[in-house]
Amino acid sequence: MRYLAITFCAFLLFAPVPILAQEEAEEPEQQEQTEEEREERRRVRRLGDVVGEGDGEWSMDSPVLDMPAQPAEPPPDVSLPNAAQDARLQELLRSRAFAPNDPDIQDALSDLMDEVESDAASALSAGDIDMANRLAAVLAEIEPDRPVIGAIRDESARLSTVNDLLAQGDTALEEGRLLTPPDDNAHDHYQAVLAVDDGNERALAGLAEIHQGLIDQAMQLGEEMDYEGAEELLQQASEVHEDPAAIDQARSDLVAMQERQIADLDESVVAAIDEERYDDAEDDITQLVALGHDRERIDRLRSALEDARLYGRFEPGQVFSDTLEGLGVSGPTMVVIPAGSFMMGSPEGEDDRMNNEGPRHRVNFERGFAMSQTEVTVGEFRAFVQDTGHVTDAERAGGSRVYDLRSGRMDRESGINWRHDYAGDDADDDLPVLHVSWNDAVAYVEWLAEQTGRPYRLPSEAEFEYALRAGTQTPYWWGEGSPDEPVENVTGDRDQSPTGARWNVAFRRYNSGFWGPAPVGSLEANPFGLYDMGGNVMEWVEDCWHDSYVRAPGDGSAWVNPGCSRRVIRGGAWSSTPAMSRSAFRLSSAPDGTDMRVGFRVARDI
């Protein structure tokens, strides 16, 4: 029975081969066949050659062939995009299904897979990953060890990662997340793309869009007259994408915008004065100061306004003093601080920055104010005590902290008060008064206001930092790092105490010439004409302590809460390290606290 089934199957499959050969031999004059028919006959003959040989007719007497009645294995369901290659593939797969171990079929299939592998490699090289994947799927089914398969899979995974990152970058760009928050902004996503696909056009285009977006934001800040912020954005833009011409053009546009705003405001001031809108004129002048208008022109406009209002005899930078009517002597020497605006606090990238120095925010001073040129001296405080009989908190507490020259420690010592210096010795009258509390400082300014009839007070924290910075935004009012010359009494590694001690943490290659507080005004004034703002002694200000600037006033006024338990101390001291000498550095203490490093200066409304 097996013999009959196999030979009958063979007859059904291959009987046409010899018959066609006979017909061709017996009918040489037959009409010419089409090319498709001839190809079909050749195919059938080839299929016959695979199974057996001979040109005789198949008969039931044929020898027994080891041919299965059904395919040994189902052919895989794969296809090739090239029609000719796919036809060969399907033919070979059908043949292999009946003769899976036939070497001729396997060789022919391997030859075809060589072609497919070459096509897949070409598609991969050309960037046609879809075609490469389609061909790789056929290779993986037929000959899974082909090297190109792994290469295509790796490239597919890489492109998938690239596409995911590009999508995230596009979304962040659309939502305006250009540089923040960290790890989820357009810039970081596009840079991640370039890390795995250098030169990716979409990522480069995205960075160019971020670059333009930052420029647009800078121009918007220019419209709002925040040119410091605009310059910061332009700097960021230059780091995102290299297009110096666009940055130069933006800076040029901002300069033109600033000049236009200045010209418009100048005309507005004149018109406001003519129309007796004095408050409007003052506001416009304040903006002109913030915009950096010509100083001489600002002075002339202020003079015109002051003359028109019959108010004010001062101009920025003017030095004056009020008479203490009850004593017949002059009070502290005062300096007029110009109106303007500045960014209060430290930027996040500043070295040694403390969290309580932010968030950085703009403060606008619509009117100028006066601040004492130096700290209040021992002699000036003596006049107050003698006139009022005031008893300081240190005297009530029985002592204060002093610096021990022998041990280098700062410890409390009995009997110390405002009459003593940092080491507990009698203080000279030209030294800044020490060992005074916030309560003592407030008592002094109240007495000063009563004596002069003028609105004296402690400066607000914003006023102090504004006057300390004096138009600068660097960590110190003199710039970056150690001063080039003695400008402030702060720690220097060349300082030496009377006992030969030196500072462990100090400005390098710097020597102020003093160990302990210096007589007031001994060194250089800052650009606003104030001495010892960043050194000598730290100073009390009016504000209550807050551990951040969230909801801080933007008008420069003191931030006071009823019943607050701590007050702010600002400025550097003779013992301040570089970190503590920064313009943004701030401390706090109880209102009755005293120390050999803390004094105060006064402010006055004008």
Coordinates of C-alpha atoms in Angstrom, one line a residue:
M1 CA 0.0 0.0 0.0
R2 CA 2.9 2.4 0.8
Y3 CA 4.3 1.8 -2.6
L4 CA 1.1 2.6 -4.4
A5 CA 0.5 5.8 -2.4
I6 CA 4.0 7.2 -3.0
T7 CA 4.1 6.3 -6.7
F8 CA 0.6 7.7 -7.3
C9 CA 1.5 10.9 -5.5
A10 CA 4.6 11.1 -7.6
F11 CA 2.6 10.5 -10.8
L12 CA 0.2 13.3 -9.9
L13 CA 3.1 15.7 -9.1
F14 CA 5.5 15.0 -11.9
A15 CA 3.7 13.3 -14.8
P16 CA 3.5 16.5 -16.8
V17 CA 7.3 16.7 -17.1
P18 CA 8.0 13.8 -19.6
I19 CA 4.7 14.4 -21.4
L20 CA 5.6 17.9 -22.2
A21 CA 9.0 16.8 -23.3
Q22 CA 7.3 14.3 -25.7
E23 CA 5.0 16.8 -27.1
E24 CA 7.9 19.1 -27.8
A25 CA 9.7 16.3 -29.6
E26 CA 6.8 15.0 -31.6
E27 CA 5.4 18.4 -32.7
P28 CA 8.4 20.5 -33.8
E29 CA 6.1 22.5 -36.0
Q30 CA 3.8 23.6 -33.1
Q31 CA 3.1 27.3 -32.9
E32 CA 5.7 29.3 -30.9
Q33 CA 4.9 29.4 -27.2
T34 CA 4.7 32.5 -25.1
E35 CA 7.6 33.3 -22.9
E36 CA 5.5 32.8 -19.8
E37 CA 4.5 29.3 -20.9
R38 CA 8.1 28.3 -21.7
E39 CA 9.2 29.5 -18.3
E40 CA 6.4 27.5 -16.6
R41 CA 7.6 24.4 -18.4
R42 CA 11.2 25.0 -17.4
R43 CA 10.0 25.5 -13.8
V44 CA 8.2 22.2 -13.9
R45 CA 11.2 20.5 -15.3
R46 CA 13.4 21.9 -12.6
L47 CA 11.0 20.7 -10.0
G48 CA 11.1 17.3 -11.6
D49 CA 14.9 17.3 -11.5
V50 CA 14.8 17.8 -7.8
V51 CA 12.7 14.8 -7.3
G52 CA 14.1 12.3 -9.8
E53 CA 15.7 11.8 -13.2
G54 CA 14.7 10.4 -16.6
D55 CA 12.6 11.5 -19.5
G56 CA 10.4 8.5 -19.7
E57 CA 6.7 8.6 -18.7
W58 CA 6.0 7.9 -15.1
S59 CA 4.1 4.7 -14.6
M60 CA 2.9 2.6 -11.8
D61 CA 6.0 0.5 -12.4
S62 CA 8.3 3.2 -11.2
P63 CA 10.6 2.3 -8.4
V64 CA 9.6 3.2 -4.8
L65 CA 10.6 6.8 -4.0
D66 CA 11.1 8.0 -0.4
M67 CA 8.6 10.9 -1.0
P68 CA 6.2 11.8 1.9
A69 CA 2.5 12.0 1.1
Q70 CA 2.4 15.3 3.1
P71 CA 5.0 18.1 3.5
A72 CA 7.5 17.2 6.2
E73 CA 7.1 20.6 7.7
P74 CA 4.8 23.5 6.9
P75 CA 6.5 26.3 5.0
P76 CA 7.0 29.5 7.0
D77 CA 4.6 32.3 6.2
V78 CA 7.1 34.9 4.9
S79 CA 7.4 37.0 1.8
L80 CA 9.9 39.3 0.2
P81 CA 9.1 42.8 -1.2
N82 CA 10.8 42.1 -4.5
A83 CA 8.3 40.1 -6.6
A84 CA 11.0 38.0 -8.4
Q85 CA 12.8 37.2 -5.2
D86 CA 9.5 36.3 -3.5
A87 CA 8.6 34.0 -6.3
R88 CA 11.9 32.1 -5.9
L89 CA 11.4 32.1 -2.2
Q90 CA 8.0 30.6 -2.2
E91 CA 9.0 28.0 -4.8
L92 CA 12.0 27.0 -2.7
L93 CA 10.0 26.9 0.5
R94 CA 7.4 24.7 -1.1
S95 CA 10.1 22.4 -2.4
R96 CA 11.9 22.3 1.0
A97 CA 8.6 21.4 2.7
F98 CA 8.6 18.1 0.9
A99 CA 12.4 17.6 0.9
P100 CA 13.7 19.5 3.9
N101 CA 17.2 17.8 3.8
D102 CA 17.8 18.2 0.1
P103 CA 21.2 20.0 -0.3
D104 CA 20.4 21.5 -3.6
I105 CA 17.3 23.2 -2.3
Q106 CA 19.2 24.4 0.8
D107 CA 22.0 25.8 -1.4
A108 CA 19.5 27.6 -3.6
L109 CA 17.8 29.0 -0.5
S110 CA 21.1 30.1 1.0
D111 CA 22.0 31.8 -2.2
L112 CA 18.8 33.7 -2.1
M113 CA 19.3 34.6 1.5
D114 CA 22.7 36.0 0.5
E115 CA 20.9 38.4 -1.8
V116 CA 18.4 39.3 0.9
E117 CA 21.1 39.9 3.4
S118 CA 22.9 42.2 0.9
D119 CA 19.6 44.1 0.3
A120 CA 19.0 44.4 4.0
A121 CA 22.4 45.8 4.6
S122 CA 21.9 48.3 1.7
A123 CA 18.5 49.3 3.2
L124 CA 20.1 49.8 6.6
S125 CA 22.9 51.8 5.2
A126 CA 20.4 54.0 3.3
G127 CA 18.4 54.6 6.5
D128 CA 15.3 52.6 5.2
I129 CA 14.8 50.9 8.5
D130 CA 11.3 49.6 7.6
M131 CA 12.6 47.8 4.6
A132 CA 15.6 46.5 6.6
N133 CA 13.3 45.2 9.3
R134 CA 11.1 43.5 6.7
L135 CA 14.0 41.7 5.1
A136 CA 15.5 40.9 8.5
A137 CA 12.3 39.2 9.5
V138 CA 12.6 36.8 6.5
L139 CA 16.3 36.2 7.3
A140 CA 15.4 35.5 10.9
E141 CA 12.9 32.9 9.8
I142 CA 15.1 31.2 7.3
E143 CA 18.7 31.7 8.5
P144 CA 18.6 33.4 12.0
D145 CA 22.4 33.5 12.4
R146 CA 22.9 36.1 9.7
P147 CA 24.9 39.0 11.2
V148 CA 22.9 41.7 9.6
I149 CA 19.8 40.7 11.7
G150 CA 21.5 41.8 15.0
A151 CA 22.7 45.0 13.3
I152 CA 19.2 45.8 12.2
R153 CA 17.7 45.1 15.6
D154 CA 20.3 47.3 17.3
E155 CA 19.6 50.1 14.8
S156 CA 15.8 49.7 15.3
A157 CA 16.3 50.0 19.1
R158 CA 18.5 53.1 18.7
L159 CA 16.0 54.7 16.4
S160 CA 13.2 53.9 18.8
T161 CA 15.1 55.6 21.6
V162 CA 15.8 58.6 19.3
N163 CA 12.2 58.9 18.3
D164 CA 11.0 58.7 22.0
L165 CA 13.5 61.4 23.0
L166 CA 12.5 63.6 20.0
A167 CA 8.8 63.3 20.9
Q168 CA 9.6 64.2 24.5
G169 CA 11.7 67.2 23.3
D170 CA 9.0 68.3 20.9
T171 CA 6.4 68.2 23.7
A172 CA 8.6 70.1 26.1
L173 CA 9.3 72.7 23.4
E174 CA 5.6 73.1 22.7
E175 CA 4.8 73.5 26.4
G176 CA 7.6 76.1 26.9
R177 CA 9.8 73.9 29.0
L178 CA 13.0 75.1 27.3
L179 CA 15.6 74.7 30.0
T180 CA 13.6 73.7 33.1
P181 CA 12.7 71.6 35.0
P182 CA 15.9 69.5 35.2
D183 CA 15.8 66.2 33.2
D184 CA 12.4 67.1 31.6
N185 CA 13.1 70.0 29.4
A186 CA 13.5 70.3 25.6
H187 CA 17.2 71.1 25.8
D188 CA 18.1 68.0 27.7
H189 CA 15.9 65.7 25.5
Y190 CA 17.5 67.0 22.3
Q191 CA 21.0 66.8 23.7
A192 CA 20.2 63.1 24.7
V193 CA 19.2 62.5 21.1
L194 CA 22.5 63.9 19.8
A195 CA 24.4 61.7 22.3
V196 CA 23.1 58.6 20.4
D197 CA 22.6 60.1 17.0
D198 CA 25.2 62.8 16.3
G199 CA 23.9 65.3 13.8
N200 CA 20.2 64.4 14.1
E201 CA 18.5 67.1 12.1
R202 CA 15.3 67.2 14.2
A203 CA 17.3 67.6 17.4
L204 CA 19.5 70.3 15.9
A205 CA 16.4 72.1 14.7
G206 CA 14.9 71.7 18.2
L207 CA 18.0 73.3 19.7
A208 CA 17.7 76.1 17.2
E209 CA 14.1 76.7 18.2
I210 CA 15.1 76.8 21.9
H211 CA 17.8 79.3 21.0
Q212 CA 15.2 81.5 19.2
G213 CA 12.8 81.0 22.1
L214 CA 15.3 82.3 24.6
I215 CA 16.1 85.2 22.4
D216 CA 12.4 86.0 22.2
Q217 CA 12.1 85.8 26.0
A218 CA 15.1 88.1 26.3
M219 CA 13.4 90.7 24.0
Q220 CA 10.3 90.4 26.1
L221 CA 12.4 91.2 29.3
G222 CA 13.8 94.1 27.4
E223 CA 10.3 95.4 26.8
E224 CA 9.8 95.1 30.6
M225 CA 13.1 96.9 31.1
D226 CA 14.8 94.0 32.7
Y227 CA 18.1 94.1 30.7
E228 CA 20.0 92.1 33.3
G229 CA 17.6 89.2 32.9
A230 CA 17.7 89.7 29.1
E231 CA 21.4 89.4 29.0
E232 CA 21.3 86.2 31.2
L233 CA 18.9 84.7 28.7
L234 CA 21.1 85.6 25.7
Q235 CA 24.0 84.0 27.5
Q236 CA 22.0 80.8 28.0
A237 CA 20.9 80.9 24.3
S238 CA 24.5 81.1 23.2
E239 CA 25.3 78.0 25.2
V240 CA 22.3 76.1 23.7
H241 CA 23.0 76.7 20.0
E242 CA 25.9 78.2 18.2
D243 CA 24.6 81.2 16.2
P244 CA 26.8 84.2 17.3
A245 CA 25.2 86.4 14.6
A246 CA 21.7 86.0 16.0
I247 CA 23.0 86.8 19.5
D248 CA 24.8 89.8 18.3
Q249 CA 21.7 91.0 16.5
A250 CA 19.6 90.4 19.6
R251 CA 22.0 92.5 21.7
S252 CA 22.0 95.2 19.1
D253 CA 18.2 95.1 19.1
L254 CA 18.1 95.4 22.9
V255 CA 20.4 98.4 22.9
A256 CA 18.2 100.1 20.3
M257 CA 15.1 99.2 22.4
Q258 CA 16.8 100.6 25.6
E259 CA 17.7 103.8 23.8
R260 CA 14.2 104.1 22.5
Q261 CA 12.7 103.6 25.9
I262 CA 15.1 106.1 27.4
A263 CA 14.1 108.7 24.7
D264 CA 10.4 108.1 25.3
L265 CA 10.8 108.3 29.1
D266 CA 12.9 111.5 28.8
E267 CA 10.1 113.2 26.8
S268 CA 7.5 111.8 29.2
V269 CA 9.4 113.4 32.2
V270 CA 9.4 116.8 30.6
A271 CA 5.7 116.5 29.6
A272 CA 4.7 115.4 33.1
I273 CA 6.6 118.3 34.7
D274 CA 4.9 120.8 32.4
E275 CA 1.5 119.3 33.2
E276 CA 2.2 119.2 37.0
R277 CA 2.1 115.5 37.1
Y278 CA 5.0 115.3 39.5
D279 CA 4.5 111.7 40.7
D280 CA 4.5 110.5 37.1
A281 CA 7.6 112.4 36.4
E282 CA 9.3 110.9 39.4
D283 CA 8.3 107.4 38.3
D284 CA 9.7 108.0 34.8
I285 CA 13.0 109.3 36.2
T286 CA 13.3 106.2 38.4
Q287 CA 13.0 104.0 35.3
L288 CA 15.5 106.1 33.5
V289 CA 18.0 105.5 36.4
A290 CA 17.3 101.7 36.1
L291 CA 17.9 101.9 32.3
G292 CA 21.2 103.6 32.8
H293 CA 20.3 107.0 31.2
D294 CA 23.0 109.6 31.0
R295 CA 23.8 110.7 34.6
E296 CA 24.0 114.4 33.8
R297 CA 20.7 114.3 32.0
I298 CA 19.1 112.5 35.0
D299 CA 20.5 115.1 37.3
R300 CA 19.0 117.9 35.2
L301 CA 15.6 116.2 35.1
R302 CA 15.7 115.7 38.8
S303 CA 16.6 119.4 39.4
A304 CA 13.8 120.5 37.1
L305 CA 11.3 118.3 39.0
E306 CA 12.6 119.4 42.4
D307 CA 12.4 123.0 41.4
A308 CA 8.9 122.5 40.0
R309 CA 7.6 120.9 43.2
L310 CA 9.6 123.1 45.5
Y311 CA 10.7 119.9 47.2
G312 CA 14.0 118.3 47.9
R313 CA 17.5 119.9 47.9
F314 CA 19.4 116.7 47.3
E315 CA 20.8 114.8 44.4
P316 CA 22.2 111.3 44.1
G317 CA 25.6 111.0 45.7
Q318 CA 25.3 114.2 47.7
V319 CA 26.9 114.2 51.1
F320 CA 25.2 116.1 54.0
S321 CA 24.5 116.0 57.7
D322 CA 21.7 117.3 59.9
T323 CA 22.2 119.3 63.0
L324 CA 21.3 117.9 66.4
E325 CA 19.4 120.8 67.7
G326 CA 19.6 119.9 71.4
L327 CA 23.4 119.5 71.3
G328 CA 24.3 122.0 68.6
V329 CA 26.5 119.5 66.7
S330 CA 26.2 117.7 63.4
G331 CA 24.7 114.2 63.2
P332 CA 26.1 111.3 61.2
T333 CA 27.4 112.1 57.7
M334 CA 24.8 111.0 55.2
V335 CA 25.0 110.0 51.5
V336 CA 22.0 110.3 49.1
I337 CA 21.4 106.9 47.5
P338 CA 19.9 107.1 44.0
A339 CA 16.5 105.6 43.1
G340 CA 16.7 102.5 40.9
S341 CA 16.2 98.8 40.9
F342 CA 18.3 95.7 41.4
M343 CA 18.1 91.9 41.7
M344 CA 18.1 91.1 45.4
G345 CA 19.6 87.8 46.6
S346 CA 22.1 85.5 45.0
P347 CA 21.8 83.5 41.7
E348 CA 21.5 79.8 42.2
G349 CA 25.0 79.1 40.6
E350 CA 26.9 81.4 43.0
D351 CA 29.6 79.7 45.0
D352 CA 28.8 79.3 48.8
R353 CA 25.2 80.3 48.2
M354 CA 22.8 79.7 51.1
N355 CA 19.1 78.8 50.6
N356 CA 18.0 81.8 52.6
E357 CA 19.4 84.1 49.8
G358 CA 16.6 83.3 47.4
P359 CA 14.6 83.3 45.4
R360 CA 16.3 86.1 43.6
H361 CA 13.8 88.9 42.9
R362 CA 13.7 92.4 41.6
V363 CA 13.3 95.4 44.0
N364 CA 12.4 98.8 42.7
F365 CA 13.1 102.0 44.7
E366 CA 10.8 104.7 43.4
R367 CA 12.5 107.3 45.5
G368 CA 16.0 107.8 46.7
F369 CA 17.0 107.7 50.3
A370 CA 20.0 108.6 52.5
M371 CA 22.3 106.3 54.4
S372 CA 25.1 107.1 56.8
Q373 CA 28.5 107.1 55.1
T374 CA 29.9 104.9 57.8
E375 CA 28.8 102.8 60.8
V376 CA 27.7 104.7 63.9
T377 CA 30.9 105.4 65.9
V378 CA 31.6 105.0 69.6
G379 CA 31.7 108.8 69.9
E380 CA 28.3 109.3 68.2
F381 CA 26.8 106.6 70.4
R382 CA 28.4 108.2 73.5
A383 CA 26.6 111.5 72.7
F384 CA 23.3 109.6 72.6
V385 CA 23.9 107.8 75.9
Q386 CA 25.0 110.9 77.7
D387 CA 21.9 112.8 76.5
T388 CA 19.4 110.1 77.3
G389 CA 20.9 107.9 80.0
H390 CA 20.2 104.9 77.8
V391 CA 21.2 101.5 79.3
T392 CA 22.1 99.0 76.7
D393 CA 21.1 95.3 76.6
A394 CA 24.7 94.3 77.2
E395 CA 24.8 96.3 80.3
R396 CA 21.5 94.8 81.5
A397 CA 22.8 91.3 80.7
G398 CA 26.1 91.9 82.4
G399 CA 28.4 91.4 79.5
S400 CA 28.9 90.5 75.8
R401 CA 31.1 88.4 73.5
V402 CA 34.7 89.3 72.9
Y403 CA 37.6 88.0 70.9
D404 CA 40.4 86.4 73.0
L405 CA 43.7 87.3 71.4
R406 CA 45.5 84.5 73.1
S407 CA 43.2 81.6 72.3
G408 CA 41.6 83.0 69.2
R409 CA 38.2 82.1 70.6
M410 CA 35.1 84.3 70.8
D411 CA 33.6 84.0 74.3
R412 CA 31.3 85.9 76.5
E413 CA 32.9 88.2 79.1
S414 CA 31.4 90.0 82.0
G415 CA 31.3 93.8 82.1
I416 CA 31.6 94.3 78.4
N417 CA 29.4 96.9 76.7
W418 CA 29.4 99.6 74.0
R419 CA 32.4 101.3 75.6
H420 CA 34.7 98.4 74.7
D421 CA 36.3 97.2 71.5
Y422 CA 36.3 93.7 70.0
A423 CA 38.9 92.4 72.5
G424 CA 37.3 94.0 75.6
D425 CA 39.6 97.0 75.8
D426 CA 38.4 100.6 75.9
A427 CA 37.3 101.7 72.5
D428 CA 38.4 104.8 70.7
D429 CA 35.7 107.2 69.6
D430 CA 36.4 106.7 65.8
L431 CA 35.8 102.9 66.0
P432 CA 32.4 101.5 65.1
V433 CA 30.3 101.0 68.2
L434 CA 30.1 97.3 69.1
H435 CA 28.2 95.2 71.7
V436 CA 24.9 96.9 70.8
S437 CA 21.6 95.1 70.2
W438 CA 18.9 95.8 67.7
N439 CA 16.9 97.4 70.5
D440 CA 19.8 99.7 71.2
A441 CA 20.1 100.7 67.5
V442 CA 16.4 101.5 67.3
A443 CA 16.6 103.6 70.5
Y444 CA 19.5 105.6 68.9
V445 CA 17.7 106.3 65.6
E446 CA 14.5 107.4 67.4
W447 CA 16.6 109.8 69.5
L448 CA 18.3 111.0 66.2
A449 CA 14.9 111.7 64.6
E450 CA 13.8 113.6 67.6
Q451 CA 17.0 115.7 67.7
T452 CA 17.0 116.6 64.0
G453 CA 13.3 116.6 63.2
R454 CA 14.1 114.3 60.3
P455 CA 12.8 110.8 59.5
Y456 CA 15.8 108.8 60.7
R457 CA 15.5 105.0 61.0
L458 CA 17.4 101.7 60.5
P459 CA 17.8 100.8 56.8
S460 CA 15.6 98.0 55.4
E461 CA 17.4 94.8 54.4
A462 CA 16.6 95.6 50.7
E463 CA 18.1 99.1 51.1
F464 CA 21.2 97.7 52.7
E465 CA 21.9 95.2 49.9
Y466 CA 21.1 97.7 47.2
A467 CA 23.5 100.2 48.8
L468 CA 26.1 97.5 49.4
R469 CA 26.0 96.3 45.8
A470 CA 26.0 99.8 44.4
G471 CA 24.9 98.8 41.0
T472 CA 26.9 95.5 40.9
Q473 CA 25.6 91.9 40.6
T474 CA 28.9 90.2 41.4
P475 CA 29.4 88.2 44.6
Y476 CA 31.3 91.2 46.1
W477 CA 30.8 94.8 45.3
W478 CA 34.4 95.0 44.2
G479 CA 33.9 92.1 41.8
E480 CA 35.0 88.4 41.9
G481 CA 37.4 86.8 44.4
S482 CA 40.1 88.6 46.4
P483 CA 40.3 92.4 46.1
D484 CA 43.3 93.7 44.2
E485 CA 43.9 96.4 46.8
P486 CA 42.6 97.0 50.4
V487 CA 39.0 98.0 50.0
E488 CA 37.2 96.2 52.9
N489 CA 38.3 95.0 56.3
V490 CA 37.7 91.3 55.9
T491 CA 39.8 88.2 56.5
G492 CA 43.0 87.9 54.4
D493 CA 45.6 85.2 54.5
R494 CA 48.3 87.9 55.0
D495 CA 46.5 89.4 58.1
Q496 CA 48.2 88.8 61.4
S497 CA 46.9 89.3 64.9
P498 CA 48.9 91.1 67.6
T499 CA 49.8 87.6 68.9
G500 CA 50.9 86.3 65.5
A501 CA 47.8 84.4 64.6
R502 CA 46.5 84.0 61.1
W503 CA 43.1 83.2 59.5
N504 CA 42.5 79.6 58.4
V505 CA 39.9 80.6 55.9
A506 CA 40.5 83.9 54.2
F507 CA 40.9 85.8 50.9
R508 CA 44.1 84.7 49.2
R509 CA 47.0 87.1 48.9
Y510 CA 45.0 89.8 50.8
N511 CA 45.8 92.0 53.8
S512 CA 43.5 94.8 54.8
G513 CA 46.0 96.1 57.3
F514 CA 43.7 95.5 60.4
W515 CA 43.0 92.8 62.9
G516 CA 39.7 93.6 64.5
P517 CA 37.5 96.6 63.5
A518 CA 39.3 99.5 61.8
P519 CA 38.4 103.2 62.5
V520 CA 35.4 103.9 60.3
G521 CA 36.1 105.0 56.7
S522 CA 39.7 103.7 56.8
L523 CA 39.5 101.9 53.5
E524 CA 37.8 102.5 50.1
A525 CA 34.2 103.7 49.5
N526 CA 32.0 101.6 47.2
P527 CA 30.5 103.1 44.0
F528 CA 27.7 104.8 46.0
G529 CA 30.2 106.5 48.3
L530 CA 29.6 104.3 51.4
Y531 CA 32.4 102.9 53.5
D532 CA 32.6 99.5 55.3
M533 CA 29.4 98.1 53.7
G534 CA 31.1 94.7 53.0
G535 CA 33.4 94.5 56.0
N536 CA 34.6 96.0 59.3
V537 CA 31.4 95.1 61.3
M538 CA 28.1 93.5 60.4
E539 CA 25.1 95.7 60.9
W540 CA 21.5 95.5 62.2
V541 CA 18.7 96.3 59.8
E542 CA 15.0 96.9 60.4
D543 CA 13.6 93.6 59.0
C544 CA 12.3 90.6 60.8
W545 CA 14.0 87.4 59.9
H546 CA 12.5 85.2 57.1
D547 CA 14.3 82.1 55.9
S548 CA 13.6 82.9 52.2
Y549 CA 12.4 85.8 50.0
V550 CA 9.2 84.2 49.1
R551 CA 6.5 87.0 49.3
A552 CA 9.2 89.6 50.1
P553 CA 8.3 93.3 49.4
G554 CA 9.3 94.5 46.0
D555 CA 9.4 98.2 46.8
G556 CA 12.4 98.1 49.1
S557 CA 10.5 98.6 52.4
A558 CA 11.3 96.7 55.5
W559 CA 9.6 93.3 55.9
V560 CA 8.2 93.4 59.4
N561 CA 5.8 91.0 61.2
P562 CA 4.4 92.0 64.5
G563 CA 6.1 90.2 67.4
C564 CA 8.9 88.7 65.4
S565 CA 11.6 87.1 67.5
R566 CA 14.6 87.6 65.3
R567 CA 16.0 90.5 63.3
V568 CA 18.3 90.5 60.3
I569 CA 22.0 91.3 60.3
R570 CA 23.8 92.2 57.0
G571 CA 27.2 93.0 55.6
G572 CA 30.7 91.6 56.3
A573 CA 32.9 92.0 59.3
W574 CA 36.6 92.0 60.1
S575 CA 36.4 88.2 60.8
S576 CA 34.2 87.3 57.8
T577 CA 35.4 84.5 55.5
P578 CA 35.0 85.0 51.7
A579 CA 31.6 83.2 51.9
M580 CA 30.4 85.5 54.6
S581 CA 31.6 88.6 52.9
R582 CA 29.4 88.1 49.8
S583 CA 26.8 90.9 49.2
A584 CA 23.9 88.4 49.5
F585 CA 25.0 86.8 52.8
R586 CA 22.6 87.3 55.7
L587 CA 22.3 86.3 59.4
S588 CA 19.8 86.8 62.2
S589 CA 19.8 87.3 65.9
A590 CA 17.5 88.0 68.8
P591 CA 16.7 91.7 69.2
D592 CA 18.6 91.8 72.4
G593 CA 21.7 89.9 71.1
T594 CA 25.1 91.6 71.2
D595 CA 28.5 90.7 69.7
M596 CA 32.0 92.1 69.1
R597 CA 31.3 91.9 65.3
V598 CA 28.0 93.7 65.1
G599 CA 27.2 97.4 64.9
F600 CA 24.8 99.5 62.8
R601 CA 24.3 102.5 60.6
V602 CA 21.3 104.7 60.0
A603 CA 19.1 105.6 57.0
R604 CA 16.9 108.7 56.4
D605 CA 14.0 109.4 54.1
I606 CA 14.4 112.4 51.8

